[in-house]
mmCIF file of C-alpha atoms in Angstrom:
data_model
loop_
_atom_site.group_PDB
_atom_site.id
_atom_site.type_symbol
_atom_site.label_atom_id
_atom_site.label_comp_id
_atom_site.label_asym_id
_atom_site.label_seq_id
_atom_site.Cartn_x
_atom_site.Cartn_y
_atom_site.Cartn_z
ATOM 1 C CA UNK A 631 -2.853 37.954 -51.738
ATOM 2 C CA UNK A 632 -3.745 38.868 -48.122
ATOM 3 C CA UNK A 633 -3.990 36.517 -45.655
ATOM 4 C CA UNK A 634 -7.306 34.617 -43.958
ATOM 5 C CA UNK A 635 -7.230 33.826 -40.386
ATOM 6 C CA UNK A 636 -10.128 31.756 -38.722
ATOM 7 C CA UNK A 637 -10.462 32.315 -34.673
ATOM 8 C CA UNK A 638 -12.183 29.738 -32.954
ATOM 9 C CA UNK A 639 -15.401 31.339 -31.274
ATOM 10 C CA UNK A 640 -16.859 28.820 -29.128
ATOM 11 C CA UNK A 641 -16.184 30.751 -26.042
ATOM 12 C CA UNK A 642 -13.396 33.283 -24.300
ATOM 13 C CA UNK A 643 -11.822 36.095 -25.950
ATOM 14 C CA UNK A 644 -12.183 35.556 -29.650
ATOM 15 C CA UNK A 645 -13.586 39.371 -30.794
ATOM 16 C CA UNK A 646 -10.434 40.877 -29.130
ATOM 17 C CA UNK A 647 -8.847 38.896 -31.328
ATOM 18 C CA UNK A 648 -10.770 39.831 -34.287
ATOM 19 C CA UNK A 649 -10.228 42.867 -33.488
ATOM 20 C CA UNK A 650 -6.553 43.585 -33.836
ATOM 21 C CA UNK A 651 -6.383 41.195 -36.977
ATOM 22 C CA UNK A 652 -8.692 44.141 -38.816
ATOM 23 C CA UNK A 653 -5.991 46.731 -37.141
ATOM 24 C CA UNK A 654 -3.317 44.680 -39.312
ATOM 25 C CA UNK A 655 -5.965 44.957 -42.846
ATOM 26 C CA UNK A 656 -6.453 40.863 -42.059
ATOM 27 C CA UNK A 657 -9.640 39.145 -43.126
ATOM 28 C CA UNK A 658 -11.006 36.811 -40.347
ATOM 29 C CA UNK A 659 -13.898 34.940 -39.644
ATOM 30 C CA UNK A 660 -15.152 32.821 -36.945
ATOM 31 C CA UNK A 661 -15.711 29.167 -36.629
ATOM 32 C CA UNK A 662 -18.618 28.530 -34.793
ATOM 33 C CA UNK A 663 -19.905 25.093 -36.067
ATOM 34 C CA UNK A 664 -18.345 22.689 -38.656
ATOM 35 C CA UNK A 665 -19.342 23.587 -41.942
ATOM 36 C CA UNK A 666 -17.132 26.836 -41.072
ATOM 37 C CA UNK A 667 -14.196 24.430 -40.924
ATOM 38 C CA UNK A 668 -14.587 24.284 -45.127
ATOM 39 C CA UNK A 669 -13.839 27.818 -45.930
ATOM 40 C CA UNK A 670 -10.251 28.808 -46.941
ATOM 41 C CA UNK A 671 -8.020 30.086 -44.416
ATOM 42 C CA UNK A 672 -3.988 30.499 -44.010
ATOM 43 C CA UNK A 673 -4.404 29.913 -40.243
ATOM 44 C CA UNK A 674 -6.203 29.721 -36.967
ATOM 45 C CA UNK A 675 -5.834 31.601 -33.403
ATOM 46 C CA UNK A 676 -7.238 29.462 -30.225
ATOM 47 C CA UNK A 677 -8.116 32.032 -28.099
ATOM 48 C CA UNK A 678 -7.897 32.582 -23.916
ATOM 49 C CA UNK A 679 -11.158 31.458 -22.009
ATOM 50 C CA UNK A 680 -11.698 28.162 -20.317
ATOM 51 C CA UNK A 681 -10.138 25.146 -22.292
ATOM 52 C CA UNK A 682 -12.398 23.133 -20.397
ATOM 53 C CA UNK A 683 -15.127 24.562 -22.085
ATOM 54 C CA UNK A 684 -14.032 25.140 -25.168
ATOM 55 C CA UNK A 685 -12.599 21.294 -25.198
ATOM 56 C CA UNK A 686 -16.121 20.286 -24.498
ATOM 57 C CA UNK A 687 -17.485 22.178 -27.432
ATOM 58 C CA UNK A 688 -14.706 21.313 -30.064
ATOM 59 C CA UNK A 689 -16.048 17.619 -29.545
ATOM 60 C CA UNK A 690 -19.658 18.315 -29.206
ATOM 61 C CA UNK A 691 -19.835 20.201 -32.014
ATOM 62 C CA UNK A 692 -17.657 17.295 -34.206
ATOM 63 C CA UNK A 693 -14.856 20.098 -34.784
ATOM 64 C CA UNK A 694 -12.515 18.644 -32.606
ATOM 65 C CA UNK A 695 -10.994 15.712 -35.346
ATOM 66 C CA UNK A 696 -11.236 18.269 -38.452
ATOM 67 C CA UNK A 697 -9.248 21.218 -36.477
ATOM 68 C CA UNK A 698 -6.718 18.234 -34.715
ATOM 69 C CA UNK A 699 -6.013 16.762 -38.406
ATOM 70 C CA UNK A 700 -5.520 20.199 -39.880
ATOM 71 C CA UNK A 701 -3.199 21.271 -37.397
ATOM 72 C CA UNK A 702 -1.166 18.480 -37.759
ATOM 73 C CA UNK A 703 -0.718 18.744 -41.738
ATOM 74 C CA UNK A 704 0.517 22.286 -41.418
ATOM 75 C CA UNK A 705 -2.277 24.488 -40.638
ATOM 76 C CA UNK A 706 -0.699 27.687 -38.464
ATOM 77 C CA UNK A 707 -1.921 27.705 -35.631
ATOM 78 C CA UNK A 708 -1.400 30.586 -32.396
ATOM 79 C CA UNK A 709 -3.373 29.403 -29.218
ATOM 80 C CA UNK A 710 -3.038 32.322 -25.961
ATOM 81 C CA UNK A 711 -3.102 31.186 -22.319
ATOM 82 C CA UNK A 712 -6.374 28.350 -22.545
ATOM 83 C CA UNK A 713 -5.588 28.075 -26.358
ATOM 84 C CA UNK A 714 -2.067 27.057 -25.400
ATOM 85 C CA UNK A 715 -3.800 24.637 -22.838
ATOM 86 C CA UNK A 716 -5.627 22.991 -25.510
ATOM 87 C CA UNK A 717 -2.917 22.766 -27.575
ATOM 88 C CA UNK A 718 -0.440 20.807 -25.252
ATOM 89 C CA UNK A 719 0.474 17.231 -24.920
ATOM 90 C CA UNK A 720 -0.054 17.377 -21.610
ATOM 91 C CA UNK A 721 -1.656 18.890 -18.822
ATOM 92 C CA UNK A 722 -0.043 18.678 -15.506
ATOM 93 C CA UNK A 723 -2.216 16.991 -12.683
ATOM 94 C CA UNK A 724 -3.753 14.578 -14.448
ATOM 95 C CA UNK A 725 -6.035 16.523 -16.697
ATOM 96 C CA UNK A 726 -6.436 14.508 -19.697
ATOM 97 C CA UNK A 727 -5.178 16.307 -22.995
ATOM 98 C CA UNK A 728 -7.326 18.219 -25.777
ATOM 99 C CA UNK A 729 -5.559 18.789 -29.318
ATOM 100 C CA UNK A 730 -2.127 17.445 -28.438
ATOM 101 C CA UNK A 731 -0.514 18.658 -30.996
ATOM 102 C CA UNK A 732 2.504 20.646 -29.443
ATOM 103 C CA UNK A 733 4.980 18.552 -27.415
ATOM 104 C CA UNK A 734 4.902 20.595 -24.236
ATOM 105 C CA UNK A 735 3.716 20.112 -21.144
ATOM 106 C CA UNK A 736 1.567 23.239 -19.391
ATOM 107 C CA UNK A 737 0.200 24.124 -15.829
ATOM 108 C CA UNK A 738 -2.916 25.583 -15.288
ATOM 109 C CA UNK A 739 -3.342 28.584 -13.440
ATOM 110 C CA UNK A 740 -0.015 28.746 -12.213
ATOM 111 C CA UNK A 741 -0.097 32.124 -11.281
ATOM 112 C CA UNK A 742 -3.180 31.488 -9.131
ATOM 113 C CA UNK A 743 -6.918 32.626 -9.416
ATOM 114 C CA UNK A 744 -8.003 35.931 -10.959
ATOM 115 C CA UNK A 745 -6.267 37.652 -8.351
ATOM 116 C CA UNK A 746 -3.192 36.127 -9.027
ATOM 117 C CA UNK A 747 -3.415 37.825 -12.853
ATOM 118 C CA UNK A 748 -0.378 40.639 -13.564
ATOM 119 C CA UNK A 749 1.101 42.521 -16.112
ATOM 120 C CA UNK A 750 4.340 43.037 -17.380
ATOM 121 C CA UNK A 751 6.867 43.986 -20.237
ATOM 122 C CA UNK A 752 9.642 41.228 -20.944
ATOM 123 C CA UNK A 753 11.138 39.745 -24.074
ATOM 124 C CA UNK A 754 9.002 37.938 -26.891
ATOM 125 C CA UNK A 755 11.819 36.481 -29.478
ATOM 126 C CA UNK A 756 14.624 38.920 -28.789
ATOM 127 C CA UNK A 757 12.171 41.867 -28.369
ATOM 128 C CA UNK A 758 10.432 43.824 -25.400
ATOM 129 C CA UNK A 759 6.883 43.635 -25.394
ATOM 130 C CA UNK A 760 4.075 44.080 -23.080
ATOM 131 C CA UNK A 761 2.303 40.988 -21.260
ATOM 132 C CA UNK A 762 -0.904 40.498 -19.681
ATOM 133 C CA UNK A 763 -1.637 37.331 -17.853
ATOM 134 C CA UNK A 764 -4.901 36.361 -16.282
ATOM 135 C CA UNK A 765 -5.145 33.040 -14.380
ATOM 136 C CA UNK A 766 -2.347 32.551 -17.128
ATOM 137 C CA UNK A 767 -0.898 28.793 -17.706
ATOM 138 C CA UNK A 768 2.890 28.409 -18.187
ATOM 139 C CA UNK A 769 4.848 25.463 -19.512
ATOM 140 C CA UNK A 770 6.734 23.408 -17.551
ATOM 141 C CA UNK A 771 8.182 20.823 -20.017
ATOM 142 C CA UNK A 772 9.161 22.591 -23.229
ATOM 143 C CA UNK A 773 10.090 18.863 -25.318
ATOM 144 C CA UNK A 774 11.226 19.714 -28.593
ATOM 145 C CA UNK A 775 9.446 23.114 -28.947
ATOM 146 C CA UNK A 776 11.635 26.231 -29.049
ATOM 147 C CA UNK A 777 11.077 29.120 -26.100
ATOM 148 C CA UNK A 778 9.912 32.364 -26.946
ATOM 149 C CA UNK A 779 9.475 33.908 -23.747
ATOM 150 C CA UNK A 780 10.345 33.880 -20.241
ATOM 151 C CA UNK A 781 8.940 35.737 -17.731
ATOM 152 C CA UNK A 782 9.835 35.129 -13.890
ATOM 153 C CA UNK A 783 11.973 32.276 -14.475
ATOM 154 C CA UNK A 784 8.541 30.551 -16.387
ATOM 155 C CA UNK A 785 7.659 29.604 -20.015
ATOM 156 C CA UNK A 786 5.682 31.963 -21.476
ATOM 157 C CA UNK A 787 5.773 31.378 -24.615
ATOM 158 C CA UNK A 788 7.005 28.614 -27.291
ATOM 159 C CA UNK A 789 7.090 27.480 -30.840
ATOM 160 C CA UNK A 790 6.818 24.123 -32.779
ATOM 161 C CA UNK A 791 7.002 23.349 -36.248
ATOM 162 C CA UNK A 792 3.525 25.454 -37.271
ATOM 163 C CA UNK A 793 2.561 25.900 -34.114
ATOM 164 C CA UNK A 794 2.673 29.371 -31.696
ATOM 165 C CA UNK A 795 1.249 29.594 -28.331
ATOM 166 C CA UNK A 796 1.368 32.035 -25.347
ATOM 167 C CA UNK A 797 0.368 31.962 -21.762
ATOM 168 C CA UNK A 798 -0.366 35.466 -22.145
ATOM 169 C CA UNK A 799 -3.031 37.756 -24.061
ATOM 170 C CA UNK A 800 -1.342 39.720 -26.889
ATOM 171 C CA UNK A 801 -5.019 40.734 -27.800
ATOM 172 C CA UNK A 802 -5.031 43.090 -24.795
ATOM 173 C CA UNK A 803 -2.331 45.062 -25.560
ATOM 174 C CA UNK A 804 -1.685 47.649 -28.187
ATOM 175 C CA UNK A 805 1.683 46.103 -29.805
ATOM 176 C CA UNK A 806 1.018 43.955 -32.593
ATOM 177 C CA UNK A 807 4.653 42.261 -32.924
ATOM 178 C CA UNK A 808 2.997 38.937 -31.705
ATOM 179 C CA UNK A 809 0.883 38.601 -34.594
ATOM 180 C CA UNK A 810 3.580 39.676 -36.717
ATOM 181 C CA UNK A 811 5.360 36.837 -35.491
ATOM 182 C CA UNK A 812 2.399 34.089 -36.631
ATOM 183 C CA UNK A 813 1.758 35.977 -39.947
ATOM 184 C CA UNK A 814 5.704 35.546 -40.420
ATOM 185 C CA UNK A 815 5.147 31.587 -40.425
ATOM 186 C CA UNK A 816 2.586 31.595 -42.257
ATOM 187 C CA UNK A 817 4.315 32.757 -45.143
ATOM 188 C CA UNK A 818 7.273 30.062 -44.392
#
């Protein structure tokens, strides 16, 4: 039976997203409001965009408790660059947490403003793949998640329990091995 995957659309890149789960033959929908929240699904991408937004509208519109609580029983879950932001224990500065849900510990545009966004080609779990960061986060604590990726001395990329985020935007490149890598959990 062929995986569902639900991509939060409340704001930032979430059609990109869409996008390359229909190159893989994936059914996706978006969540948009909470009755959307009730439809089966095998797991969830946060995407990139501004997690201070996005926070904002997970609570407005009452998602934020049904999304938290289904991470946290298992639901897989793949948050890039503000998704991995909103995914985080912590936030350094200050900046009070969103989700919570992964014990790490991420700064913000570390790599600067828009300006400061790059791209490059360095190792995702043992294999080369290309990355593109804009006003990318990285994590600076890693707690008891497992890295994925390094890039520049800088975590790029982690794992915990059902749980996969990266600072940077698989959805804007043309490999795929990313996604292969959350449909892989899912089926653990």
């Amino acid at each position: 039976m062929s995986k569902v995957i639900a991509v939060l659309a409340l704001q930032g890149a979430f059609a990109e997203h869409e996008k390359k789960l229909s190159e893989l033959g994936l059914q996706s929908f978006e969540i948009r409001q909470l009755p959307d929240i009730d439809r089966s699904f095998d797991g969830l991408i946060i995407p990139g965009g501004e997690s201070t937004v996005q926070g904002k509208l997970l609570r407005d519109l009452g998602l934020f408790g049904p999304i938290k609580k289904r991470i946290e029983t298992g639901l897989p879950v793949f948050g890039t660059c503000a998704g991995m932001i909103l995914l985080a224990q912590s936030i350094e500065g200050g900046e009070k947490a969103h989700l919570a849900t992964m014990p790490v510990t991420v700064k913000r545009n570390a790599y600067g403003r828009q300006l400061g966004s790059f791209f490059t080609k360095d190792s995702f779990n043992g294999r080369e793949i290309p990355m593109s960061f804009i006003r990318a986060p990285y994590i600076s604590d890693i707690g008891s998640a497992e890295v994925l990726a390094e890039t520049g001395g800088k975590i790029v990329a982690a794992r915990y329990q059902n749980q996969l985020v990266t600072a940077f935007h698989p959805e804007l490149c043309d490999d795929m091995y990313v996604y292969e890598y959350f449909l892989s959990m899912m089926g653990e």
